[in-house]
Coordinates of C-alpha atoms and ligand atoms in Angstrom, one line a residue:
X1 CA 14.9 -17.5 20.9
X2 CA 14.0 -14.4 18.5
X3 CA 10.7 -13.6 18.1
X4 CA 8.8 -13.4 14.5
X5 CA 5.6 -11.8 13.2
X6 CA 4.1 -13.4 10.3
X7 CA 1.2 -11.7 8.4
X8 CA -0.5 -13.7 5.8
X9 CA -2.5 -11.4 3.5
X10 CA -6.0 -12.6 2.2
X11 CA -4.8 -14.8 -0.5
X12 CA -2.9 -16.7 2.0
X13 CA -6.2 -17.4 3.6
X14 CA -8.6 -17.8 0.8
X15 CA -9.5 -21.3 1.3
X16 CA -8.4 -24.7 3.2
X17 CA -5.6 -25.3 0.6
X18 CA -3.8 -21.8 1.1
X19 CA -4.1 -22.2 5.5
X20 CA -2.6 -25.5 5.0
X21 CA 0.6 -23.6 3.7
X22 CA 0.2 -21.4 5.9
X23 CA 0.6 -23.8 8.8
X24 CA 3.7 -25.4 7.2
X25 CA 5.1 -21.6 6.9
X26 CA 4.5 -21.2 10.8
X27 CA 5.5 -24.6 11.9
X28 CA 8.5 -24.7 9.8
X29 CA 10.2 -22.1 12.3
X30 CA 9.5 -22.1 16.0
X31 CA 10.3 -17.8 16.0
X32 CA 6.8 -17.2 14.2
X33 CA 4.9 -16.8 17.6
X34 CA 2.5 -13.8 16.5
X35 CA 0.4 -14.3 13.5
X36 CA -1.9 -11.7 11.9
X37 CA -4.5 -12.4 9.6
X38 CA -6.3 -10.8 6.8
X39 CA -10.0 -12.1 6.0
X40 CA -10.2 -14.7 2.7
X41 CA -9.7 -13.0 -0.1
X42 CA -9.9 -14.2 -3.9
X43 CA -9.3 -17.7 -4.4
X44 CA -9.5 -17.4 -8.6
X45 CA -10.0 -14.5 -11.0
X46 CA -13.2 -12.7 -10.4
X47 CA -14.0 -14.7 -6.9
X48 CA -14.9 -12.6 -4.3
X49 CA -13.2 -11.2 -1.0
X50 CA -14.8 -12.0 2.0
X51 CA -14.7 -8.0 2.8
X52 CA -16.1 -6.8 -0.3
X53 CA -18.7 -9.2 0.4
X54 CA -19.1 -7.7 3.8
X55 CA -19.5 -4.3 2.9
X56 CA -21.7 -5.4 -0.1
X57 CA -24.3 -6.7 2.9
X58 CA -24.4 -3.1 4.0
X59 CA -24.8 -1.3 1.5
X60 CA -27.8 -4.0 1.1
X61 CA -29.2 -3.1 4.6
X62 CA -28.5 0.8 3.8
X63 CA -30.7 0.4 1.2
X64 CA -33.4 -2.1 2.6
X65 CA -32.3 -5.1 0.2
X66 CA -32.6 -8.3 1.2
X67 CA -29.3 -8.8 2.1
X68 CA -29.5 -13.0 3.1
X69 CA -28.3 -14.6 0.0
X70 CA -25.1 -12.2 0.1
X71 CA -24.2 -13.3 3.5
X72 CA -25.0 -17.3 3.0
X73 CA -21.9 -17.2 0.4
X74 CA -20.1 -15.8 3.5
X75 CA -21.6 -18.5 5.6
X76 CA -20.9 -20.9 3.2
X77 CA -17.0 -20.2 2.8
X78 CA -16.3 -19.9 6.7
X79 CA -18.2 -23.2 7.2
X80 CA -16.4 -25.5 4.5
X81 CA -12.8 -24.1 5.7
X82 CA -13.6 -25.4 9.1
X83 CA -14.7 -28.6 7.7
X84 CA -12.0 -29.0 5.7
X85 CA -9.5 -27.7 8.2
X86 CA -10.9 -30.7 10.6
X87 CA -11.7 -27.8 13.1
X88 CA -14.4 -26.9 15.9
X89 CA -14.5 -23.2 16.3
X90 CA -18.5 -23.5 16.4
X91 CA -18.1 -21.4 13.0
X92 CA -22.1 -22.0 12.5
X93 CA -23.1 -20.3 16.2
X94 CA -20.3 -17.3 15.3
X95 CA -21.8 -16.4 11.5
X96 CA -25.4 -16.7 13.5
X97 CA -24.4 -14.1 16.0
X98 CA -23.4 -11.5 13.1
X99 CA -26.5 -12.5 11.1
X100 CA -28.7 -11.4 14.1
X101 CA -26.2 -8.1 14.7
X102 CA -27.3 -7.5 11.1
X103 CA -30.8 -7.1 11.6
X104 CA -29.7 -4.0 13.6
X105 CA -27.7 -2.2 11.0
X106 CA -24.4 -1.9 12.7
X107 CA -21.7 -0.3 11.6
X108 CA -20.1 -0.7 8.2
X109 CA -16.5 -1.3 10.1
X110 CA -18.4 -3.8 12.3
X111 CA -19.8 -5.6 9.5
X112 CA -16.3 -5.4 7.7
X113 CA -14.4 -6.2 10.5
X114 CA -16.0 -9.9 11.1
X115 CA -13.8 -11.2 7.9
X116 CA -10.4 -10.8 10.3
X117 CA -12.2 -12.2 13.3
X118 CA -13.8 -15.2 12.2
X119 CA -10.4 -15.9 10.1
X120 CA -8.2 -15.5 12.9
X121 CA -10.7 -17.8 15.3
X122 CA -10.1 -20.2 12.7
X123 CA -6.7 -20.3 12.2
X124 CA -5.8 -19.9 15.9
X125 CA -7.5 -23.2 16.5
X126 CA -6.0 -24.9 13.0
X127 CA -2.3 -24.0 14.4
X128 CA -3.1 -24.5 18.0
X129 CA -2.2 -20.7 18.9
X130 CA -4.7 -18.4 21.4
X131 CA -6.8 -16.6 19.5
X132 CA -6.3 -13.0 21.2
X133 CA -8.9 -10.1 19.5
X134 CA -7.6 -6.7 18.5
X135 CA -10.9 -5.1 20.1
X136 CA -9.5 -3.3 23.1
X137 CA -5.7 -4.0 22.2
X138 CA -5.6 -1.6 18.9
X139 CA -6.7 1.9 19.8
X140 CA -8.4 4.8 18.4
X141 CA -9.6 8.0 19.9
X142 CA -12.9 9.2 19.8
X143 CA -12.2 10.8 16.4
X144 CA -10.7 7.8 14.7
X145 CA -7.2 8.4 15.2
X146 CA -4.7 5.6 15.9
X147 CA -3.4 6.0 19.6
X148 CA 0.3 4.1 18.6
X149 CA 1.1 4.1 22.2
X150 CA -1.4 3.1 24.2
X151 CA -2.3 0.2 21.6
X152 CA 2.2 -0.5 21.9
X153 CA 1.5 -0.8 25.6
X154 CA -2.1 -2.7 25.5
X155 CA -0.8 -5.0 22.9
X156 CA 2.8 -6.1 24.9
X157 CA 0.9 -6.6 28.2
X158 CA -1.4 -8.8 26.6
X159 CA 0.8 -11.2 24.2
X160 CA 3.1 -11.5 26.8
X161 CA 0.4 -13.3 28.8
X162 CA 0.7 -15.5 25.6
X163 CA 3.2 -17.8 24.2
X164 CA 2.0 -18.1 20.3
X165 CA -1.0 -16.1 19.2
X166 CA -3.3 -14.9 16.1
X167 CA -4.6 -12.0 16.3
X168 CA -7.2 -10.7 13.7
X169 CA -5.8 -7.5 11.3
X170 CA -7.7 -4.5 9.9
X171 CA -9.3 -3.5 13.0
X172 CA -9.4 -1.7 16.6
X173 CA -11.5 0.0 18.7
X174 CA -13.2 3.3 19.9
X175 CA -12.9 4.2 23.5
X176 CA -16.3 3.0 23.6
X177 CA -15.6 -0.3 22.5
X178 CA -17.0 -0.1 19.2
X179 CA -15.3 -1.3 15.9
X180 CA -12.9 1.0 14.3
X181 CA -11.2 0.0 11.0
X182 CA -8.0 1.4 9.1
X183 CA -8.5 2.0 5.4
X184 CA -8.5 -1.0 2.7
X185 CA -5.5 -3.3 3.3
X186 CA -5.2 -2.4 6.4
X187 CA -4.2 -5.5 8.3
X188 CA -0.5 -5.0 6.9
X189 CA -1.1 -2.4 9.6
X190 CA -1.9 -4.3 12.5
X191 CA 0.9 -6.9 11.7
X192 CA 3.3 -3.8 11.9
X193 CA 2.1 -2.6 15.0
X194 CA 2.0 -6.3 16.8
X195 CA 5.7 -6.9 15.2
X196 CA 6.3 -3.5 17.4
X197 CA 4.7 -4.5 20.4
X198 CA 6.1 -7.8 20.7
X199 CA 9.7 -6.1 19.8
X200 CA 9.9 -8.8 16.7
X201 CA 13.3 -9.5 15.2
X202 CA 11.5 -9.3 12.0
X203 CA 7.9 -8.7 10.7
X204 CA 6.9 -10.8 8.0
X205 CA 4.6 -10.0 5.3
X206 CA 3.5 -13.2 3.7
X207 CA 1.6 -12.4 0.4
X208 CA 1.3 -13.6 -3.2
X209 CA 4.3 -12.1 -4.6
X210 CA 7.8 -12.9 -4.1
X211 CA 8.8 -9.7 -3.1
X212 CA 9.2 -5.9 -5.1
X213 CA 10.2 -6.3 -8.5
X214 CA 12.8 -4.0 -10.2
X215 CA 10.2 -2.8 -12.5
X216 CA 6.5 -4.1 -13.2
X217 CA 6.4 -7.1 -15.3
X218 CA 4.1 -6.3 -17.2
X219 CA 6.1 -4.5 -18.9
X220 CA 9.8 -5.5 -18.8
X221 CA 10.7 -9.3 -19.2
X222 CA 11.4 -11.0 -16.0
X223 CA 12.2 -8.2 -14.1
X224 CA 14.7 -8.9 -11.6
X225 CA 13.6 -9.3 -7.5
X226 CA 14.6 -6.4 -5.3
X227 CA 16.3 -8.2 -2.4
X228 CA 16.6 -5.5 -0.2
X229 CA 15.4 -2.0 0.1
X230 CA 15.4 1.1 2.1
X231 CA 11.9 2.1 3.7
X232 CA 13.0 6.0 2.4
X233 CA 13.3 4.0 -1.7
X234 CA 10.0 2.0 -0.9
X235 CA 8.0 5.5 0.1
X236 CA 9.8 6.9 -3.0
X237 CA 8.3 3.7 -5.4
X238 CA 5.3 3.1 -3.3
X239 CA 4.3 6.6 -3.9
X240 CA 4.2 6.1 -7.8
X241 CA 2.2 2.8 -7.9
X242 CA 3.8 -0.2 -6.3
X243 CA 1.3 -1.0 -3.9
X244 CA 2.2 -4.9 -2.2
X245 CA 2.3 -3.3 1.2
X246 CA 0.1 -0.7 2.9
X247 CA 1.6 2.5 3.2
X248 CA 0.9 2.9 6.6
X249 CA 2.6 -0.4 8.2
X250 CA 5.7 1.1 7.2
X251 CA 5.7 3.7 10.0
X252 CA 5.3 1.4 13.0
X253 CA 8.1 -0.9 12.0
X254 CA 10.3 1.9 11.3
X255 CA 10.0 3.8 14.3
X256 CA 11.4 0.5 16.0
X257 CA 13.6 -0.3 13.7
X258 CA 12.0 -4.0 12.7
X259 CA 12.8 -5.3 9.0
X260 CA 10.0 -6.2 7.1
X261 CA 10.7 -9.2 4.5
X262 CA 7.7 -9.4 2.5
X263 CA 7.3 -13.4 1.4
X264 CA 5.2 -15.8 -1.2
X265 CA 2.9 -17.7 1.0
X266 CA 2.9 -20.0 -2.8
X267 CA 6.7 -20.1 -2.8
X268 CA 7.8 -20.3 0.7
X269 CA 11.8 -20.6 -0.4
X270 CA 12.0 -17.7 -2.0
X271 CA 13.8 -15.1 0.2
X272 CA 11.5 -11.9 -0.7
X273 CA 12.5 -8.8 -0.3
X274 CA 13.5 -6.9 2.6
X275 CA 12.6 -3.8 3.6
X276 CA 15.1 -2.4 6.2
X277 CA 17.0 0.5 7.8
X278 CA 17.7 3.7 5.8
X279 CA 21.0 3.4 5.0
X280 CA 21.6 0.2 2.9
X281 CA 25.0 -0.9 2.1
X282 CA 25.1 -2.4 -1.1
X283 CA 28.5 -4.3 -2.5
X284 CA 30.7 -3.7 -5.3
X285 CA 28.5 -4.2 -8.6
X286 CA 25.2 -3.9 -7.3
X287 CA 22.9 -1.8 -9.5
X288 CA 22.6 1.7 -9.2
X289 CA 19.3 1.9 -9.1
X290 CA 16.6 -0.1 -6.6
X291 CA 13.7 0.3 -8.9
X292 CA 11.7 2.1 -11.2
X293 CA 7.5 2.9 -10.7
X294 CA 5.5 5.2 -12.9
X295 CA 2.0 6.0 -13.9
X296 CA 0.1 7.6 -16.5
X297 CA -2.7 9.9 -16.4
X298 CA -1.1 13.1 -15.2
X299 CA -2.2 16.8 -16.2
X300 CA 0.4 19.9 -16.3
X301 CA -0.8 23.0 -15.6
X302 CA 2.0 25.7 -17.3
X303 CA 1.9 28.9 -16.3
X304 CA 3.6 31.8 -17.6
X305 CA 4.1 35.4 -16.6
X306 CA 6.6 38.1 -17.5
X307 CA 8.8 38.5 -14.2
X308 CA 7.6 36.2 -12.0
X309 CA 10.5 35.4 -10.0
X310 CA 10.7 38.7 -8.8
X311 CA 6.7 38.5 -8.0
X312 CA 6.2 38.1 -4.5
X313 CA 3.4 35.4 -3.6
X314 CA 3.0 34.8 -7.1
X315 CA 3.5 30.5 -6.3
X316 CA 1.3 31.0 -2.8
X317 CA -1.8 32.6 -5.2
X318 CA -1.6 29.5 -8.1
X319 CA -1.5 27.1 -5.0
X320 CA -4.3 28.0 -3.4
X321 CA -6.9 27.7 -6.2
X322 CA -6.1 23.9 -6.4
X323 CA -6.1 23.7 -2.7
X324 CA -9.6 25.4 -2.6
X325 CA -10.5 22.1 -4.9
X326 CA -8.7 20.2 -2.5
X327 CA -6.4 19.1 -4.9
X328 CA -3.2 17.1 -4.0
X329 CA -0.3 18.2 -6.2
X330 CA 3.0 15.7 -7.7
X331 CA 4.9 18.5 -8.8
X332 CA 5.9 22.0 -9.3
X333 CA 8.7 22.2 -11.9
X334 CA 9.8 26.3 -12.2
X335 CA 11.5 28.1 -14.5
X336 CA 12.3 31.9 -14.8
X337 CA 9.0 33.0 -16.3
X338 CA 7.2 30.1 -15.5
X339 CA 5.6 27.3 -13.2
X340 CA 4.3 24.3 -13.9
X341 CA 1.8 22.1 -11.9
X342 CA 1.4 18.7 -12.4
X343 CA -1.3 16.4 -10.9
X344 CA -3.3 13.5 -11.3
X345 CA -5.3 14.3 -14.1
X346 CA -9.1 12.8 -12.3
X347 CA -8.7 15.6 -10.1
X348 CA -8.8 18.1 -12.5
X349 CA -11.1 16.9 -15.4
X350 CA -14.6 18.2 -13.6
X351 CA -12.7 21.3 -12.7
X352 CA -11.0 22.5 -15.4
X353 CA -12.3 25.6 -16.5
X354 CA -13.2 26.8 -12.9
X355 CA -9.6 26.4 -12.0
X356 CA -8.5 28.2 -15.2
X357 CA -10.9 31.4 -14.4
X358 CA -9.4 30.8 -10.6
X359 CA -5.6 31.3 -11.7
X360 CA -6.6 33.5 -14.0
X361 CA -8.0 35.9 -11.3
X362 CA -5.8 35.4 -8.8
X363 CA -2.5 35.5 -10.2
X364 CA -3.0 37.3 -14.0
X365 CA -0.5 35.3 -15.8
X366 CA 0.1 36.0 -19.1
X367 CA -0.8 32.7 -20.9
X368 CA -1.7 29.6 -19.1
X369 CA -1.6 26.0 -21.1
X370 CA -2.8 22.3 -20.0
X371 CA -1.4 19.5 -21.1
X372 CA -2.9 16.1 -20.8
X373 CA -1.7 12.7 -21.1
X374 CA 1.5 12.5 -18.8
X375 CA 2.9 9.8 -17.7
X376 CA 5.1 10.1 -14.4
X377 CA 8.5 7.4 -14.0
X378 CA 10.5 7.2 -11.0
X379 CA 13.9 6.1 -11.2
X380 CA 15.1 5.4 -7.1
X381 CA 18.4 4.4 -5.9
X382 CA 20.0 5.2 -2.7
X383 CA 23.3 4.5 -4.9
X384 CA 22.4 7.0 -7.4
X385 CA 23.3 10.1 -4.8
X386 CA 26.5 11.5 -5.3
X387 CA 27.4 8.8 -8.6
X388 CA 28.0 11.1 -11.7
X389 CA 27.1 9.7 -14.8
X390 CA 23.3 8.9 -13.7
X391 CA 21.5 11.4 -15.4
X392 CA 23.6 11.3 -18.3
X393 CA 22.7 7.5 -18.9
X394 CA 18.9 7.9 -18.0
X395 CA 18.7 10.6 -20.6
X396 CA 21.1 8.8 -23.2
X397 CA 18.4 5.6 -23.2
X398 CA 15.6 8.0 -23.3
X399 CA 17.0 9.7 -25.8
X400 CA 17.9 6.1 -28.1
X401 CA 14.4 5.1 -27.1
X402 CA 13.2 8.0 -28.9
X403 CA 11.3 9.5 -25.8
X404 CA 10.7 13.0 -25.9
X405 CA 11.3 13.9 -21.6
X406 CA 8.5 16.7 -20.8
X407 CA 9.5 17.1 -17.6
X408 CA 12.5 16.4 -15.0
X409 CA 12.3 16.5 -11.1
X410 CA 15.3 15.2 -9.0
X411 CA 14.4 14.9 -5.2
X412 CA 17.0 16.6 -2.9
X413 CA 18.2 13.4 -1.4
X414 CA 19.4 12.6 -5.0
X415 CA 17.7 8.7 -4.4
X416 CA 15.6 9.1 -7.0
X417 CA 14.7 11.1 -10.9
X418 CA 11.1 11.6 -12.0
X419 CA 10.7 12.2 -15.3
X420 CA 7.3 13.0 -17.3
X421 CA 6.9 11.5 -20.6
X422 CA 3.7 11.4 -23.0
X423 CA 1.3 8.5 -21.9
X424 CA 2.1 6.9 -24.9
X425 CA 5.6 6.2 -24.4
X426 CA 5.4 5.2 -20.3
X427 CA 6.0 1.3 -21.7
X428 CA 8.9 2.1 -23.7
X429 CA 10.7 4.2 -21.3
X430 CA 10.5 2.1 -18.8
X431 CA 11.8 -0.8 -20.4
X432 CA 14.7 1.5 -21.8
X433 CA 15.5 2.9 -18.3
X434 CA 15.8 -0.5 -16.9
X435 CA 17.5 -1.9 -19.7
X436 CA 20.2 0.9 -19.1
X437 CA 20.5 0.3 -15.5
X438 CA 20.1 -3.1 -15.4
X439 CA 20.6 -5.6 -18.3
X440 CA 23.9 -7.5 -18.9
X441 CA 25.9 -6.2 -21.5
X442 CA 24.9 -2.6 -20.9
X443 CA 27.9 -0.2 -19.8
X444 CA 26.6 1.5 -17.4
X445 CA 24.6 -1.5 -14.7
X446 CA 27.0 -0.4 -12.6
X447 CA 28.8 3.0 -13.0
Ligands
LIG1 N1 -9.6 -7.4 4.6 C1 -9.3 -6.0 4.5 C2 -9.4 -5.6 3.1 O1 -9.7 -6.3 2.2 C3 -8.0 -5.7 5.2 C4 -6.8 -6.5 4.7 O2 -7.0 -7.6 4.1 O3 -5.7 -6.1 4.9 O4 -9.1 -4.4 2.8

């Protein structure tokens, strides 16, 4: 028998209702042995996550608040899902221990860890599964940083002592024993890392989403499902804005080779999408292109300056004033004369002038412009590389579309084209793109 992870994100385990799917989802295939959970999130529009809750009680301690009513609503929603759930985890005797921890201001990952714990207690006992806690099993050094191997190891020798499991996400351990967290979202993490340990046939991502979309709905019409896509296209859309899965689980079940098929807890037939090894094969007719992600809000810095090829360490001097800010940069689009820098524009806007002056100084260009108001679109394929024809049809819809292109960027792998467009026409050239690439009836859906 093959051996499945299944995550269910916070959604899946906002209330009673959503666990109840969540058991059918596990008991509907004997292979979903390991199952990592996130802590309740919303359960309607502008309901609370049990972790911003959580950190809310903190910052209430930090400050000397009274921080009780905060944590009753906590109380409150852990108590009526055993209820409901026809459970006996002694939920009341487990929220009275953290109360009392709270009276000594622990830590804020402490406090915000207690979301995945008291969820997985729960759900192990709902679905008959050992409850097995990540403290000691997922492990950080002294500084924070995630020891991959030594949580691999920890984590096999333990499970293995176990048949089916939950295990809490989000958190780990300092050698010391206390709580360590990984950033927001981070139990897509820990269900990456178990799906490693336990050498998983396939690590599932149950969310609230049927998968990656072609392009984001809110602007195209029914965008079509991605049903499968490379992890090297997903780091390539991920990076401008599609955001269903933590950047970081994608490392773990990469480096063994582990699918991920992210699922819809709410619609447990669809297939999702899978994210799988580099190299996808796709048939005769299959699009060109996997997706297409953008954002807005980008600055360009242009730069000018008589000769500046020729100038040695003239690109070294411009990039370290916006790494003295700290600044991450998108792009650096170059011509003869001239070098452009483009970033997000919130890093720029309390620096401006200071970084003008900088550049200025350090590299004596002969004219130096900003331009606000970018927008940033990704068009990623792994069938676009060697395919001529492309380009020429992403600029011909642009060009109908009557989008003026301010910038082009084509990584080296040829998988994907960024283009930079005025704010103002990011909706439009997306739907035009995809329309190209995509709709029925267009020449070109598969050149
Ligand atoms: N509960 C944590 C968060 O809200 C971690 C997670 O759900 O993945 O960020």
């Amino acid at each position: 028998m093959g051996v499945k992870v299944a995550k269910f994100g916070g959604s899946s385990v906002a209330d009673a209702i959503q666990i109840e799917k969540l058991k059918n989802i596990v008991e509907a295939d004997p292979e979903r042995r390991y199952v990592v959970v996130s802590a309740p999130g919303k359960r309607f529009d502008g309901d609370n996550k049990i972790t911003d809750l959580l950190y809310l009680c903190k910052a209430q301690i930090d400050h000397n608040a009274p921080y009780g009513q905060v944590f009753q609503v906590i109380w409150d929603r852990f108590v009526a899902m055993e209820i409901s759930l026809k459970v006996d985890v002694g939920m009341g005797a487990l929220l009275e221990e953290i109360r009392e921890r709270l009276g000594e201001n622990p830590s804020a990952d402490y406090i915000a860890s207690r979301g995945e714990y008291l969820s997985a207690a729960l759900i192990a006992a709902y679905l008959g599964y050992d409850f097995v806690d990540a403290a000691g099993l997922v492990r950080f050094d002294k500084k924070g940083k995630f020891l991959n191997e030594e949580s691999l190891a920890a984590l096999a020798e333990e499970l293995g002592k176990h048949e089916r499991a939950v295990v809490p996400g989000f958190y780990g351990t300092y050698p010391d024993g206390k709580i360590k967290t990984f950033s927001r979202g981070g139990s897509d993490i820990t269900g990456a890392i178990v799906a490693n340990a336990v050498k998983a046939d396939v690590y599932e991502n149950w969310t609230d989403v049927s998968g990656f979309l072609m392009a984001d709905p809110r602007i195209v019409k029914n965008p079509k499902a991605i049903s499968r896509i490379s992890y090297l296209e997903l780091r390539e859309l991920s990076y401008m804005g599609a955001s269903v899965l933590h950047e970081n689980a994608i490392y773990p079940a990469r480096q063994a080779n582990i699918p991920i098929n992210i699922r819809n807890t709410n619609e447990p037939d669809d297939p999702g999408t899978i994210i799988e090894a580099d190299a996808i094969e796709r048939g005769e007719g299959a699009p060109v292109i996997t997706g297409i992600a953008g954002n807005k809000d980008f600055s360009v810095i242009a730069i000018y300056k008589n000769s500046m090829s020729t100038e040695v360490g003239f690109i070294r001097r411009i990039l370290s004033v916006f790494e003295n800010y700290n600044i991450p940069i998108e792009h650096i689009p170059s011509g003869v004369d001239t070098v452009s820098v483009v970033l997000s524009k919130k890093y720029l806007e309390d620096h401006v002038s200071d970084i003008l002056d900088e550049i200025e100084r350090k590299a004596q260009p002969d004219s130096v412009e900003v331009f606000d108001d970018m927008a940033l679109i990704a068009t990623v394929g792994s069938g676009m590389a060697a395919r001529p024809g492309v380009a020429a049809l992403l600029f011909r819809a642009l060009y109908r579309a009557g989008v003026n292109i301010r910038m082009i960027d084509q990584g080296s792998s040829e998988m994907n084209i960024i283009i930079g467009v005025e704010n103002k026409d990011f909706e439009t050239a997306i739907k035009a793109i995809y329309a190209a690439f995509v709709e029925p009836g267009e020449s070109m859906g598969s050149i």
